[in-house]
Amino acid sequence: MRRLAVGFAVVLAGFAVWWLRPPERVAYVGGAVLTMDTQDRVVGGIAIEGERIAQVGTEAEIRAWAERVRARVVDLEGRAVLPGFVDAHSHFPGAGIDVVATDLNAPPIGKIQRIDEIIAALRAQAETKPAGEWIFGTGYDDSLLAERRHPTRTDLDAVSTRHPVGILHVSGHLAAVNSLGLERLGYSADTPDPEGGRIRRDASGAPDGVLEENAAEGVTRALAAPGPLDALRILRRATALYLAAGVTTAQNGFATGAQLRGLTWAGRLRLLPLRLVLWPGEADGDALIDGSFTPPRDDPWVRVGAVKLIADGSLQGYTGYLTQPYFVPPGDDPGYRGYPRIAREKLFAWVERLHRAGLQIAIHGNGDAAIDDILDALEHAQSVAPRPDARHVVVHAQTVREDQLDRMAALGVIPSFFVLHTWYWGDRHRERFLGPERAARISPTASAARRGIHFTLHADTPVVPMEPLRIVWSAVNRTTTSGATLGADQRIDVLRALRGVTIDAARQHFLEGDRGSLEAGKLADLVVLDRSPLDDPAGIDRLRVLETIVGGRSAYRAP
Ligand SMILES: [Zn+2]
């Protein structure tokens, strides 16, 4: 108990110190200021007064302002200033999960390449924990393991038979557990598959340890419920990682009830030096409708946004729901095309209820069959209860077709693309999951841009690290890890890509009036880069974040 109290005090003191430094009057001149305003103006200076932007303009204008109000002048010496990055979709603070779970990512993110390496890494964790406590790992990718398969119950029994072991697939949509883990989840040979999920089985019909979609939820839930001290350590680590990447508004795209309430209070009490947007998970949509949870109103530090539903799974986990079969099927069925996670009728009812309640809805949809269901449900809701500016979101929209983009434009639906898939999984989408044609048009940003759609771009962290500059680089270049270009005609220009992580991401969250661009009166959330992303589009992934400023206060400085 004493240890816990000391831990709390240390962590909270760390955040409090940041608040003790008052924001000041500062002028930045001598570099490119990318405003991301409606004209995409690039100007020579920016003036900050307290927590807000006083003025943007030419270097001479900003210098004159500084002289008039006696502001501190910072010479950028050729560096660039951009709006702080707005996270369109991730799972903050999941980036800090390695505080309690072993990182099982394969290169280029981590080091794991074989199942015996997974076992060894998890054994090290088991040695530090009392019997009976969960051993967690995250980020394993069956398609990058030498064995080309998921670890099974038998593999994970080699880690421990005295601890339940649960490891999460890199997609977050599947998990593998050991025998004790299956027991804890209550899964046996007699357990039927849950709706929208699968308990994979061996020849005898007994669970083999691999769990898909809704069947894997018990593991996700256990992982999302750390003790209070670990929760603070996770929060602290995730905050540091996001700020170092230039993110000033972080997002939780599927908050559990505890996360929703805890993070809302963290925001209200100003405990974190970055702003939050929270999307309640499907189970908590009702709490918003019946008023048992009251979201903060117009609080610049925390906003409760869309309710999140999950209509299908992940293409690299073979659970994304497609209209045409996977290119290389996972089993014996050449016609296999995944499955929905929410039955169509249920999705219709759910969407209509949330839409009628005036809520924004964000629906995860990767496969084009899932996207058909989503758009049908949204179109139905709009037809029975028209709402002109609902800004419903299709999260990922990975294999969205041209005809579906037409419908999105007509419905005002925002696709939020996980364009980094071209880098991390691009080669495998072409060779295994989707084949060359469909792979070339995953995350079709150019098609969306042609229709004037305000799409957003995200990293889905902790699925991949939070790196907005790599997101932008990926949308501009569409390079795969083997160096190929995946769908050259879907590349977009640098400013268009930047909009997806700044102003259009703010718009997706209904926050464009206050952030996302550098304009007088908006929040002084900005990021300083070593040079302008406009100078070398092919090298944007190598740009460095030098400083991150939130509400006029420096929240991160590169060492
Ligand atoms: Zn997500």
Coordinates of C-alpha atoms and ligand atoms in Angstrom, one line a residue, residues 89-91 171 173 251 253-254 279 308 310 364 395-396 418 458-463, ligand 1:
H89 CA -7.6 6.9 -34.2
S90 CA -5.4 5.0 -31.8
H91 CA -5.8 3.3 -28.5
S171 CA -4.0 -6.7 -35.3
H173 CA -8.3 -8.9 -33.3
Q251 CA -7.3 9.4 -29.0
G253 CA -10.7 4.6 -30.2
F254 CA -12.5 2.0 -28.0
W279 CA -14.6 7.0 -28.1
K308 CA -17.2 2.9 -31.5
I310 CA -16.6 -3.0 -34.7
H364 CA -14.4 -0.3 -37.7
V395 CA -12.4 3.4 -39.3
H396 CA -9.7 1.9 -41.6
F418 CA -4.7 3.2 -41.8
H458 CA -4.1 7.1 -38.4
A459 CA -1.7 4.6 -36.9
D460 CA -4.0 2.6 -34.7
T461 CA -1.3 2.5 -32.0
P462 CA -0.4 0.2 -30.3
V463 CA -0.9 -1.8 -33.5
Ligands
ZN1 ZN -8.2 0.6 -33.6

